């Protein structure tokens, strides 16, 4: 008797679930309370979840359960402001990570080019300093030249809009390298200082070699 | 009778939990995770999730994007299992020598079925859209 009642209520709730699924329009987590915090933003507590909870991996797959969790891997690494919330450049400089330069040869070393490029920008934003050094530590020249960047001064027009759409710097920044909302990591050179640099740069090209 | 009530409460609780779970259809995967689903769904296997973060701890960008020829574009590389077992693309390392071999299907093919090809958390994905707008 007790069992049949239990079964009946189980069936009843299953029917309720089925009906709610059928009647639910678009899943909307904010439907309960329209004025919740972080309505459209991922709150800090939801950062770097394990693969089984990240919404992309299939939690039912045995493979998913075998994968390393980001939090475990990121624990010894310096924290960043955005993206993976890891400062990859700092992690690299501090030798917290030692990524191979060659798939087979763990001792292969890159040729580092220590050349900074000043890009004067419109509006109130500080000018952009592009450091070849950090980029050549990770990449090969052919990754950026001649596509998407022609290796010639003044030959590369770009805008934040095109970057956000995935062109020029946006090929990596905003996808894997630090996101475009980290404005000050590129826009670093104060305007006044840049004017001085550019006065010098008028005689010489706006490419300065750093020692 | 008290037991039945207890069970009823349990069932009601289960119902609520499943409803809450059903309404949380939001992805929180890692920045830079790439989902590859050019052929997977059609071939009846889960799409691939490529974790950039895991690989950049071990290799510089150049290894895959210059030496192995991966283009900087999700969906821009025509990768299939034949090429992989012949040592191209993922197969350059996933050969049982540098990294685990291809028989571990589930470790790569781990995405929820029907997940479209994408770079997860990319700028365009993160732009705030009205609810129900096409993604």
PDB file of N, CA and C in Angstrom, chain A residues 2 5-6 9 13 17 20-21 24 40 42 46 48-49 54-58 61 63-64 67-68 70 73-74 83-84 88 92 99-104 110 137-140 143 164-165 171 174-180, chain B residues 1 4 7-8 11 15 18-19 22-23 25-33 35 46 49 52-54 56-63 65-67 72 93 98 106-107 110-113 115 118-124 128:
ATOM      1  N   UNK A   2       1.804   1.244   0.944  1.00  0.00           N
ATOM      2  CA  UNK A   2       2.724   2.383   1.046  1.00  0.00           C
ATOM      3  C   UNK A   2       3.520   2.519  -0.241  1.00  0.00           C
ATOM      4  N   UNK A   5       1.482   3.910  -3.108  1.00  0.00           N
ATOM      5  CA  UNK A   5       1.286   5.358  -2.935  1.00  0.00           C
ATOM      6  C   UNK A   5       2.558   6.098  -3.347  1.00  0.00           C
ATOM      7  N   UNK A   6       3.677   5.495  -2.938  1.00  0.00           N
ATOM      8  CA  UNK A   6       4.966   6.096  -3.287  1.00  0.00           C
ATOM      9  C   UNK A   6       5.135   6.142  -4.800  1.00  0.00           C
ATOM     10  N   UNK A   9       2.977   8.793  -6.320  1.00  0.00           N
ATOM     11  CA  UNK A   9       3.478  10.157  -6.199  1.00  0.00           C
ATOM     12  C   UNK A   9       4.719  10.359  -7.066  1.00  0.00           C
ATOM     13  N   UNK A  13       5.049  13.165  -9.917  1.00  0.00           N
ATOM     14  CA  UNK A  13       6.087  14.185 -10.060  1.00  0.00           C
ATOM     15  C   UNK A  13       6.787  14.081 -11.406  1.00  0.00           C
ATOM     16  N   UNK A  17       7.300  17.023 -14.062  1.00  0.00           N
ATOM     17  CA  UNK A  17       8.568  17.374 -14.724  1.00  0.00           C
ATOM     18  C   UNK A  17       8.358  17.447 -16.232  1.00  0.00           C
ATOM     19  N   UNK A  20       6.396  20.461 -17.180  1.00  0.00           N
ATOM     20  CA  UNK A  20       7.148  21.716 -17.049  1.00  0.00           C
ATOM     21  C   UNK A  20       8.149  21.857 -18.180  1.00  0.00           C
ATOM     22  N   UNK A  21       8.770  20.715 -18.563  1.00  0.00           N
ATOM     23  CA  UNK A  21       9.728  20.773 -19.674  1.00  0.00           C
ATOM     24  C   UNK A  21       9.009  21.182 -20.946  1.00  0.00           C
ATOM     25  N   UNK A  24       7.927  24.882 -20.660  1.00  0.00           N
ATOM     26  CA  UNK A  24       8.954  25.888 -20.408  1.00  0.00           C
ATOM     27  C   UNK A  24       9.339  26.554 -21.728  1.00  0.00           C
ATOM     28  N   UNK A  40      23.623  39.171 -15.933  1.00  0.00           N
ATOM     29  CA  UNK A  40      24.184  38.786 -17.219  1.00  0.00           C
ATOM     30  C   UNK A  40      25.666  38.443 -17.137  1.00  0.00           C
ATOM     31  N   UNK A  42      29.063  36.463 -15.388  1.00  0.00           N
ATOM     32  CA  UNK A  42      29.447  35.271 -14.643  1.00  0.00           C
ATOM     33  C   UNK A  42      30.062  35.693 -13.315  1.00  0.00           C
ATOM     34  N   UNK A  46      31.641  31.251 -10.128  1.00  0.00           N
ATOM     35  CA  UNK A  46      31.421  30.324 -11.249  1.00  0.00           C
ATOM     36  C   UNK A  46      32.645  30.207 -12.157  1.00  0.00           C
ATOM     37  N   UNK A  48      36.328  29.146 -13.618  1.00  0.00           N
ATOM     38  CA  UNK A  48      37.155  27.933 -13.670  1.00  0.00           C
ATOM     39  C   UNK A  48      36.472  26.694 -13.086  1.00  0.00           C
ATOM     40  N   UNK A  49      35.251  26.382 -13.531  1.00  0.00           N
ATOM     41  CA  UNK A  49      34.587  25.178 -13.003  1.00  0.00           C
ATOM     42  C   UNK A  49      35.223  23.912 -13.571  1.00  0.00           C
ATOM     43  N   UNK A  54      30.992  22.481 -16.580  1.00  0.00           N
ATOM     44  CA  UNK A  54      31.231  23.709 -17.346  1.00  0.00           C
ATOM     45  C   UNK A  54      30.220  23.964 -18.454  1.00  0.00           C
ATOM     46  N   UNK A  55      29.291  23.049 -18.647  1.00  0.00           N
ATOM     47  CA  UNK A  55      28.224  23.311 -19.608  1.00  0.00           C
ATOM     48  C   UNK A  55      28.569  22.940 -21.032  1.00  0.00           C
ATOM     49  N   UNK A  56      29.834  22.673 -21.316  1.00  0.00           N
ATOM     50  CA  UNK A  56      30.239  22.299 -22.673  1.00  0.00           C
ATOM     51  C   UNK A  56      30.580  20.814 -22.719  1.00  0.00           C
ATOM     52  N   UNK A  57      31.313  20.349 -21.702  1.00  0.00           N
ATOM     53  CA  UNK A  57      31.630  18.921 -21.645  1.00  0.00           C
ATOM     54  C   UNK A  57      30.384  18.128 -21.251  1.00  0.00           C
ATOM     55  N   UNK A  58      30.323  16.898 -21.754  1.00  0.00           N
ATOM     56  CA  UNK A  58      29.219  16.020 -21.410  1.00  0.00           C
ATOM     57  C   UNK A  58      29.539  15.352 -20.069  1.00  0.00           C
ATOM     58  N   UNK A  61      29.974  11.536 -19.807  1.00  0.00           N
ATOM     59  CA  UNK A  61      31.051  10.803 -20.464  1.00  0.00           C
ATOM     60  C   UNK A  61      32.155  10.459 -19.470  1.00  0.00           C
ATOM     61  N   UNK A  63      35.173  10.035 -20.193  1.00  0.00           N
ATOM     62  CA  UNK A  63      36.321  10.882 -20.559  1.00  0.00           C
ATOM     63  C   UNK A  63      36.313  12.202 -19.820  1.00  0.00           C
ATOM     64  N   UNK A  64      35.139  12.822 -19.741  1.00  0.00           N
ATOM     65  CA  UNK A  64      35.023  14.114 -19.059  1.00  0.00           C
ATOM     66  C   UNK A  64      35.478  14.006 -17.613  1.00  0.00           C
ATOM     67  N   UNK A  67      39.286  14.179 -17.080  1.00  0.00           N
ATOM     68  CA  UNK A  67      40.061  15.380 -17.438  1.00  0.00           C
ATOM     69  C   UNK A  67      40.506  16.158 -16.207  1.00  0.00           C
ATOM     70  N   UNK A  68      41.641  16.831 -16.349  1.00  0.00           N
ATOM     71  CA  UNK A  68      42.122  17.667 -15.244  1.00  0.00           C
ATOM     72  C   UNK A  68      41.195  18.862 -15.070  1.00  0.00           C
ATOM     73  N   UNK A  70      40.569  22.823 -14.319  1.00  0.00           N
ATOM     74  CA  UNK A  70      41.371  24.051 -14.436  1.00  0.00           C
ATOM     75  C   UNK A  70      41.863  24.551 -13.073  1.00  0.00           C
ATOM     76  N   UNK A  73      45.043  22.930 -12.025  1.00  0.00           N
ATOM     77  CA  UNK A  73      46.207  23.339 -12.815  1.00  0.00           C
ATOM     78  C   UNK A  73      46.612  24.778 -12.511  1.00  0.00           C
ATOM     79  N   UNK A  74      45.626  25.640 -12.224  1.00  0.00           N
ATOM     80  CA  UNK A  74      45.902  27.075 -12.071  1.00  0.00           C
ATOM     81  C   UNK A  74      46.370  27.445 -10.664  1.00  0.00           C
ATOM     82  N   UNK A  83      39.914  36.443 -18.520  1.00  0.00           N
ATOM     83  CA  UNK A  83      40.222  35.243 -19.308  1.00  0.00           C
ATOM     84  C   UNK A  83      40.182  34.000 -18.436  1.00  0.00           C
ATOM     85  N   UNK A  84      41.301  33.300 -18.351  1.00  0.00           N
ATOM     86  CA  UNK A  84      41.378  32.131 -17.464  1.00  0.00           C
ATOM     87  C   UNK A  84      41.627  32.537 -16.017  1.00  0.00           C
ATOM     88  N   UNK A  88      49.344  34.616 -17.670  1.00  0.00           N
ATOM     89  CA  UNK A  88      50.204  33.659 -18.377  1.00  0.00           C
ATOM     90  C   UNK A  88      51.601  34.210 -18.592  1.00  0.00           C
ATOM     91  N   UNK A  92      54.915  32.524 -17.106  1.00  0.00           N
ATOM     92  CA  UNK A  92      56.019  32.139 -17.991  1.00  0.00           C
ATOM     93  C   UNK A  92      57.335  32.748 -17.504  1.00  0.00           C
ATOM     94  N   UNK A  99      56.515  25.919 -21.141  1.00  0.00           N
ATOM     95  CA  UNK A  99      55.994  25.300 -22.363  1.00  0.00           C
ATOM     96  C   UNK A  99      57.107  25.048 -23.377  1.00  0.00           C
ATOM     97  N   UNK A 100      57.033  23.892 -24.012  1.00  0.00           N
ATOM     98  CA  UNK A 100      58.053  23.543 -25.016  1.00  0.00           C
ATOM     99  C   UNK A 100      57.939  24.430 -26.248  1.00  0.00           C
ATOM    100  N   UNK A 101      59.087  24.689 -26.854  1.00  0.00           N
ATOM    101  CA  UNK A 101      59.113  25.453 -28.100  1.00  0.00           C
ATOM    102  C   UNK A 101      59.042  24.513 -29.298  1.00  0.00           C
ATOM    103  N   UNK A 102      59.340  23.248 -29.031  1.00  0.00           N
ATOM    104  CA  UNK A 102      59.285  22.250 -30.097  1.00  0.00           C
ATOM    105  C   UNK A 102      58.586  21.025 -29.513  1.00  0.00           C
ATOM    106  N   UNK A 103      57.746  20.380 -30.316  1.00  0.00           N
ATOM    107  CA  UNK A 103      56.954  19.287 -29.740  1.00  0.00           C
ATOM    108  C   UNK A 103      57.847  18.138 -29.264  1.00  0.00           C
ATOM    109  N   UNK A 104      58.936  17.912 -29.976  1.00  0.00           N
ATOM    110  CA  UNK A 104      59.767  16.749 -29.617  1.00  0.00           C
ATOM    111  C   UNK A 104      60.983  17.122 -28.787  1.00  0.00           C
ATOM    112  N   UNK A 110      63.578  29.565 -28.509  1.00  0.00           N
ATOM    113  CA  UNK A 110      63.170  30.499 -29.563  1.00  0.00           C
ATOM    114  C   UNK A 110      64.196  31.618 -29.754  1.00  0.00           C
ATOM    115  N   UNK A 137      58.313  35.042 -27.690  1.00  0.00           N
ATOM    116  CA  UNK A 137      58.526  33.931 -26.765  1.00  0.00           C
ATOM    117  C   UNK A 137      57.523  32.809 -27.014  1.00  0.00           C
ATOM    118  N   UNK A 138      56.333  33.197 -27.461  1.00  0.00           N
ATOM    119  CA  UNK A 138      55.286  32.198 -27.673  1.00  0.00           C
ATOM    120  C   UNK A 138      55.121  31.794 -29.138  1.00  0.00           C
ATOM    121  N   UNK A 139      55.372  32.763 -30.037  1.00  0.00           N
ATOM    122  CA  UNK A 139      54.958  32.579 -31.429  1.00  0.00           C
ATOM    123  C   UNK A 139      56.125  32.590 -32.408  1.00  0.00           C
ATOM    124  N   UNK A 140      55.839  32.160 -33.619  1.00  0.00           N
ATOM    125  CA  UNK A 140      56.787  32.237 -34.712  1.00  0.00           C
ATOM    126  C   UNK A 140      56.457  33.492 -35.524  1.00  0.00           C
ATOM    127  N   UNK A 143      53.491  33.464 -37.767  1.00  0.00           N
ATOM    128  CA  UNK A 143      52.136  33.484 -37.225  1.00  0.00           C
ATOM    129  C   UNK A 143      51.461  34.840 -37.412  1.00  0.00           C
ATOM    130  N   UNK A 164      37.648  43.520 -31.913  1.00  0.00           N
ATOM    131  CA  UNK A 164      36.598  42.759 -31.225  1.00  0.00           C
ATOM    132  C   UNK A 164      35.918  41.764 -32.153  1.00  0.00           C
ATOM    133  N   UNK A 165      35.959  42.059 -33.458  1.00  0.00           N
ATOM    134  CA  UNK A 165      35.367  41.120 -34.417  1.00  0.00           C
ATOM    135  C   UNK A 165      36.351  40.012 -34.800  1.00  0.00           C
ATOM    136  N   UNK A 171      42.723  38.263 -33.478  1.00  0.00           N
ATOM    137  CA  UNK A 171      42.879  36.865 -33.883  1.00  0.00           C
ATOM    138  C   UNK A 171      43.176  36.016 -32.637  1.00  0.00           C
ATOM    139  N   UNK A 174      41.148  38.062 -26.982  1.00  0.00           N
ATOM    140  CA  UNK A 174      39.692  37.963 -26.957  1.00  0.00           C
ATOM    141  C   UNK A 174      39.238  36.550 -27.254  1.00  0.00           C
ATOM    142  N   UNK A 175      40.234  35.681 -27.567  1.00  0.00           N
ATOM    143  CA  UNK A 175      39.889  34.273 -27.791  1.00  0.00           C
ATOM    144  C   UNK A 175      40.700  33.370 -26.877  1.00  0.00           C
ATOM    145  N   UNK A 176      42.012  33.611 -26.865  1.00  0.00           N
ATOM    146  CA  UNK A 176      42.907  32.766 -26.072  1.00  0.00           C
ATOM    147  C   UNK A 176      43.855  33.640 -25.254  1.00  0.00           C
ATOM    148  N   UNK A 177      44.522  34.583 -25.950  1.00  0.00           N
ATOM    149  CA  UNK A 177      45.377  35.539 -25.238  1.00  0.00           C
ATOM    150  C   UNK A 177      44.471  36.493 -24.459  1.00  0.00           C
ATOM    151  N   UNK A 178      45.047  37.319 -23.563  1.00  0.00           N
ATOM    152  CA  UNK A 178      44.179  38.073 -22.649  1.00  0.00           C
ATOM    153  C   UNK A 178      43.115  38.883 -23.400  1.00  0.00           C
ATOM    154  N   UNK A 179      41.930  38.997 -22.819  1.00  0.00           N
ATOM    155  CA  UNK A 179      40.783  39.589 -23.517  1.00  0.00           C
ATOM    156  C   UNK A 179      40.939  41.087 -23.769  1.00  0.00           C
ATOM    157  N   UNK A 180      40.151  41.594 -24.696  1.00  0.00           N
ATOM    158  CA  UNK A 180      40.239  43.006 -25.077  1.00  0.00           C
ATOM    159  C   UNK A 180      39.782  43.939 -23.960  1.00  0.00           C
TER     160      UNK A 180
ATOM    161  N   UNK B   1       2.508   5.569   7.716  1.00  0.00           N
ATOM    162  CA  UNK B   1       1.958   6.793   7.093  1.00  0.00           C
ATOM    163  C   UNK B   1       2.977   7.922   7.085  1.00  0.00           C
ATOM    164  N   UNK B   4       5.370   7.467   4.307  1.00  0.00           N
ATOM    165  CA  UNK B   4       4.862   7.881   3.008  1.00  0.00           C
ATOM    166  C   UNK B   4       5.021   9.391   2.838  1.00  0.00           C
ATOM    167  N   UNK B   7       8.479  10.153   2.121  1.00  0.00           N
ATOM    168  CA  UNK B   7       8.837   9.845   0.735  1.00  0.00           C
ATOM    169  C   UNK B   7       8.261  10.886  -0.216  1.00  0.00           C
ATOM    170  N   UNK B   8       7.034  11.319   0.088  1.00  0.00           N
ATOM    171  CA  UNK B   8       6.414  12.349  -0.763  1.00  0.00           C
ATOM    172  C   UNK B   8       7.261  13.617  -0.789  1.00  0.00           C
ATOM    173  N   UNK B  11      10.208  13.049  -2.931  1.00  0.00           N
ATOM    174  CA  UNK B  11       9.877  13.109  -4.357  1.00  0.00           C
ATOM    175  C   UNK B  11       9.680  14.560  -4.791  1.00  0.00           C
ATOM    176  N   UNK B  15      11.752  16.673  -7.528  1.00  0.00           N
ATOM    177  CA  UNK B  15      11.132  17.440  -8.608  1.00  0.00           C
ATOM    178  C   UNK B  15      11.727  18.835  -8.677  1.00  0.00           C
ATOM    179  N   UNK B  18      15.305  18.772  -9.950  1.00  0.00           N
ATOM    180  CA  UNK B  18      15.418  18.564 -11.399  1.00  0.00           C
ATOM    181  C   UNK B  18      14.980  19.806 -12.152  1.00  0.00           C
ATOM    182  N   UNK B  19      13.980  20.505 -11.652  1.00  0.00           N
ATOM    183  CA  UNK B  19      13.542  21.740 -12.326  1.00  0.00           C
ATOM    184  C   UNK B  19      14.653  22.781 -12.304  1.00  0.00           C
ATOM    185  N   UNK B  22      17.259  21.846 -14.721  1.00  0.00           N
ATOM    186  CA  UNK B  22      16.816  22.045 -16.102  1.00  0.00           C
ATOM    187  C   UNK B  22      16.902  23.495 -16.537  1.00  0.00           C
ATOM    188  N   UNK B  23      16.694  24.412 -15.583  1.00  0.00           N
ATOM    189  CA  UNK B  23      16.690  25.819 -15.968  1.00  0.00           C
ATOM    190  C   UNK B  23      18.102  26.396 -16.058  1.00  0.00           C
ATOM    191  N   UNK B  25      20.817  26.318 -17.956  1.00  0.00           N
ATOM    192  CA  UNK B  25      21.388  25.895 -19.228  1.00  0.00           C
ATOM    193  C   UNK B  25      22.479  26.876 -19.660  1.00  0.00           C
ATOM    194  N   UNK B  26      23.400  27.181 -18.745  1.00  0.00           N
ATOM    195  CA  UNK B  26      24.417  28.185 -19.037  1.00  0.00           C
ATOM    196  C   UNK B  26      25.791  27.524 -19.042  1.00  0.00           C
ATOM    197  N   UNK B  27      26.605  27.874 -20.035  1.00  0.00           N
ATOM    198  CA  UNK B  27      27.948  27.303 -20.109  1.00  0.00           C
ATOM    199  C   UNK B  27      28.935  28.157 -19.343  1.00  0.00           C
ATOM    200  N   UNK B  28      29.821  27.496 -18.628  1.00  0.00           N
ATOM    201  CA  UNK B  28      30.881  28.211 -17.920  1.00  0.00           C
ATOM    202  C   UNK B  28      32.227  27.602 -18.240  1.00  0.00           C
ATOM    203  N   UNK B  29      32.394  27.108 -19.451  1.00  0.00           N
ATOM    204  CA  UNK B  29      33.657  26.443 -19.790  1.00  0.00           C
ATOM    205  C   UNK B  29      34.804  27.450 -19.746  1.00  0.00           C
ATOM    206  N   UNK B  30      35.997  26.947 -19.864  1.00  0.00           N
ATOM    207  CA  UNK B  30      37.196  27.767 -19.679  1.00  0.00           C
ATOM    208  C   UNK B  30      37.431  28.680 -20.882  1.00  0.00           C
ATOM    209  N   UNK B  31      37.954  29.882 -20.594  1.00  0.00           N
ATOM    210  CA  UNK B  31      38.307  30.840 -21.654  1.00  0.00           C
ATOM    211  C   UNK B  31      39.249  30.166 -22.658  1.00  0.00           C
ATOM    212  N   UNK B  32      38.904  30.254 -23.925  1.00  0.00           N
ATOM    213  CA  UNK B  32      39.770  29.679 -24.953  1.00  0.00           C
ATOM    214  C   UNK B  32      39.489  28.223 -25.295  1.00  0.00           C
ATOM    215  N   UNK B  33      38.567  27.579 -24.587  1.00  0.00           N
ATOM    216  CA  UNK B  33      38.202  26.209 -24.958  1.00  0.00           C
ATOM    217  C   UNK B  33      37.588  26.230 -26.360  1.00  0.00           C
ATOM    218  N   UNK B  35      35.474  24.236 -29.211  1.00  0.00           N
ATOM    219  CA  UNK B  35      34.634  23.071 -29.536  1.00  0.00           C
ATOM    220  C   UNK B  35      34.743  22.834 -31.030  1.00  0.00           C
ATOM    221  N   UNK B  46      30.538  12.306 -29.833  1.00  0.00           N
ATOM    222  CA  UNK B  46      30.498  13.627 -29.197  1.00  0.00           C
ATOM    223  C   UNK B  46      31.496  14.564 -29.877  1.00  0.00           C
ATOM    224  N   UNK B  49      36.297  18.832 -27.415  1.00  0.00           N
ATOM    225  CA  UNK B  49      36.644  20.069 -26.704  1.00  0.00           C
ATOM    226  C   UNK B  49      38.162  20.128 -26.625  1.00  0.00           C
ATOM    227  N   UNK B  52      42.624  25.041 -24.587  1.00  0.00           N
ATOM    228  CA  UNK B  52      43.842  25.814 -24.854  1.00  0.00           C
ATOM    229  C   UNK B  52      44.699  25.920 -23.596  1.00  0.00           C
ATOM    230  N   UNK B  53      44.041  26.142 -22.435  1.00  0.00           N
ATOM    231  CA  UNK B  53      44.798  26.363 -21.202  1.00  0.00           C
ATOM    232  C   UNK B  53      45.702  25.188 -20.872  1.00  0.00           C
ATOM    233  N   UNK B  54      45.198  23.980 -21.079  1.00  0.00           N
ATOM    234  CA  UNK B  54      45.985  22.795 -20.760  1.00  0.00           C
ATOM    235  C   UNK B  54      47.205  22.700 -21.671  1.00  0.00           C
ATOM    236  N   UNK B  56      48.660  25.216 -23.431  1.00  0.00           N
ATOM    237  CA  UNK B  56      49.627  26.312 -23.372  1.00  0.00           C
ATOM    238  C   UNK B  56      50.526  26.204 -22.149  1.00  0.00           C
ATOM    239  N   UNK B  57      50.135  25.406 -21.176  1.00  0.00           N
ATOM    240  CA  UNK B  57      51.026  25.136 -20.047  1.00  0.00           C
ATOM    241  C   UNK B  57      52.211  24.282 -20.540  1.00  0.00           C
ATOM    242  N   UNK B  58      51.971  23.451 -21.550  1.00  0.00           N
ATOM    243  CA  UNK B  58      52.978  22.501 -22.020  1.00  0.00           C
ATOM    244  C   UNK B  58      53.692  22.882 -23.305  1.00  0.00           C
ATOM    245  N   UNK B  59      53.021  23.667 -24.155  1.00  0.00           N
ATOM    246  CA  UNK B  59      53.595  24.038 -25.446  1.00  0.00           C
ATOM    247  C   UNK B  59      53.372  25.513 -25.734  1.00  0.00           C
ATOM    248  N   UNK B  60      54.304  26.114 -26.461  1.00  0.00           N
ATOM    249  CA  UNK B  60      54.082  27.494 -26.918  1.00  0.00           C
ATOM    250  C   UNK B  60      53.147  27.449 -28.119  1.00  0.00           C
ATOM    251  N   UNK B  61      52.489  28.578 -28.377  1.00  0.00           N
ATOM    252  CA  UNK B  61      51.496  28.662 -29.464  1.00  0.00           C
ATOM    253  C   UNK B  61      52.088  28.155 -30.777  1.00  0.00           C
ATOM    254  N   UNK B  62      53.380  28.520 -30.952  1.00  0.00           N
ATOM    255  CA  UNK B  62      54.091  28.249 -32.204  1.00  0.00           C
ATOM    256  C   UNK B  62      54.113  26.772 -32.582  1.00  0.00           C
ATOM    257  N   UNK B  63      54.159  25.891 -31.606  1.00  0.00           N
ATOM    258  CA  UNK B  63      54.277  24.462 -31.893  1.00  0.00           C
ATOM    259  C   UNK B  63      53.088  23.988 -32.742  1.00  0.00           C
ATOM    260  N   UNK B  65      50.571  26.200 -34.012  1.00  0.00           N
ATOM    261  CA  UNK B  65      50.093  27.160 -35.001  1.00  0.00           C
ATOM    262  C   UNK B  65      51.117  27.486 -36.084  1.00  0.00           C
ATOM    263  N   UNK B  66      52.381  27.097 -35.887  1.00  0.00           N
ATOM    264  CA  UNK B  66      53.339  27.267 -36.976  1.00  0.00           C
ATOM    265  C   UNK B  66      53.811  25.890 -37.451  1.00  0.00           C
ATOM    266  N   UNK B  67      54.321  25.075 -36.523  1.00  0.00           N
ATOM    267  CA  UNK B  67      54.886  23.776 -36.930  1.00  0.00           C
ATOM    268  C   UNK B  67      53.823  22.809 -37.445  1.00  0.00           C
ATOM    269  N   UNK B  72      44.480  29.936 -37.029  1.00  0.00           N
ATOM    270  CA  UNK B  72      43.884  30.620 -35.867  1.00  0.00           C
ATOM    271  C   UNK B  72      42.387  30.809 -36.070  1.00  0.00           C
ATOM    272  N   UNK B  93      51.291  14.841 -31.820  1.00  0.00           N
ATOM    273  CA  UNK B  93      51.665  14.532 -30.428  1.00  0.00           C
ATOM    274  C   UNK B  93      50.837  13.394 -29.845  1.00  0.00           C
ATOM    275  N   UNK B  98      54.383  11.329 -27.295  1.00  0.00           N
ATOM    276  CA  UNK B  98      54.444  12.615 -26.589  1.00  0.00           C
ATOM    277  C   UNK B  98      53.222  12.770 -25.691  1.00  0.00           C
ATOM    278  N   UNK B 106      37.214   9.179 -25.738  1.00  0.00           N
ATOM    279  CA  UNK B 106      36.378   9.968 -24.842  1.00  0.00           C
ATOM    280  C   UNK B 106      37.075  11.183 -24.250  1.00  0.00           C
ATOM    281  N   UNK B 107      38.410  11.147 -24.206  1.00  0.00           N
ATOM    282  CA  UNK B 107      39.107  12.282 -23.592  1.00  0.00           C
ATOM    283  C   UNK B 107      38.997  13.538 -24.459  1.00  0.00           C
ATOM    284  N   UNK B 110      34.449  14.849 -25.906  1.00  0.00           N
ATOM    285  CA  UNK B 110      33.828  14.909 -24.579  1.00  0.00           C
ATOM    286  C   UNK B 110      32.758  15.987 -24.473  1.00  0.00           C
ATOM    287  N   UNK B 111      32.439  16.674 -25.594  1.00  0.00           N
ATOM    288  CA  UNK B 111      31.439  17.741 -25.515  1.00  0.00           C
ATOM    289  C   UNK B 111      30.031  17.171 -25.533  1.00  0.00           C
ATOM    290  N   UNK B 112      29.106  17.993 -25.054  1.00  0.00           N
ATOM    291  CA  UNK B 112      27.707  17.607 -25.166  1.00  0.00           C
ATOM    292  C   UNK B 112      27.356  17.526 -26.648  1.00  0.00           C
ATOM    293  N   UNK B 113      26.656  16.490 -27.068  1.00  0.00           N
ATOM    294  CA  UNK B 113      26.247  16.409 -28.471  1.00  0.00           C
ATOM    295  C   UNK B 113      25.531  17.694 -28.900  1.00  0.00           C
ATOM    296  N   UNK B 115      26.814  20.539 -29.567  1.00  0.00           N
ATOM    297  CA  UNK B 115      27.483  21.800 -29.241  1.00  0.00           C
ATOM    298  C   UNK B 115      28.165  22.310 -30.509  1.00  0.00           C
ATOM    299  N   UNK B 118      33.087  26.436 -31.929  1.00  0.00           N
ATOM    300  CA  UNK B 118      33.215  27.777 -31.345  1.00  0.00           C
ATOM    301  C   UNK B 118      34.499  27.900 -30.534  1.00  0.00           C
ATOM    302  N   UNK B 119      34.902  29.151 -30.283  1.00  0.00           N
ATOM    303  CA  UNK B 119      35.895  29.394 -29.240  1.00  0.00           C
ATOM    304  C   UNK B 119      35.093  29.870 -28.054  1.00  0.00           C
ATOM    305  N   UNK B 120      35.090  29.104 -26.989  1.00  0.00           N
ATOM    306  CA  UNK B 120      34.251  29.457 -25.858  1.00  0.00           C
ATOM    307  C   UNK B 120      34.778  30.702 -25.161  1.00  0.00           C
ATOM    308  N   UNK B 121      33.856  31.570 -24.726  1.00  0.00           N
ATOM    309  CA  UNK B 121      34.197  32.798 -23.997  1.00  0.00           C
ATOM    310  C   UNK B 121      34.889  33.823 -24.876  1.00  0.00           C
ATOM    311  N   UNK B 122      34.831  33.690 -26.198  1.00  0.00           N
ATOM    312  CA  UNK B 122      35.452  34.692 -27.063  1.00  0.00           C
ATOM    313  C   UNK B 122      34.677  36.003 -26.953  1.00  0.00           C
ATOM    314  N   UNK B 123      35.320  37.100 -27.374  1.00  0.00           N
ATOM    315  CA  UNK B 123      34.716  38.424 -27.204  1.00  0.00           C
ATOM    316  C   UNK B 123      33.292  38.474 -27.757  1.00  0.00           C
ATOM    317  N   UNK B 124      33.130  37.938 -28.964  1.00  0.00           N
ATOM    318  CA  UNK B 124      31.805  38.015 -29.582  1.00  0.00           C
ATOM    319  C   UNK B 124      30.775  37.220 -28.792  1.00  0.00           C
ATOM    320  N   UNK B 128      26.750  41.025 -24.494  1.00  0.00           N
ATOM    321  CA  UNK B 128      25.455  40.784 -23.869  1.00  0.00           C
ATOM    322  C   UNK B 128      24.348  41.021 -24.891  1.00  0.00           C
TER     323      UNK B 128
END
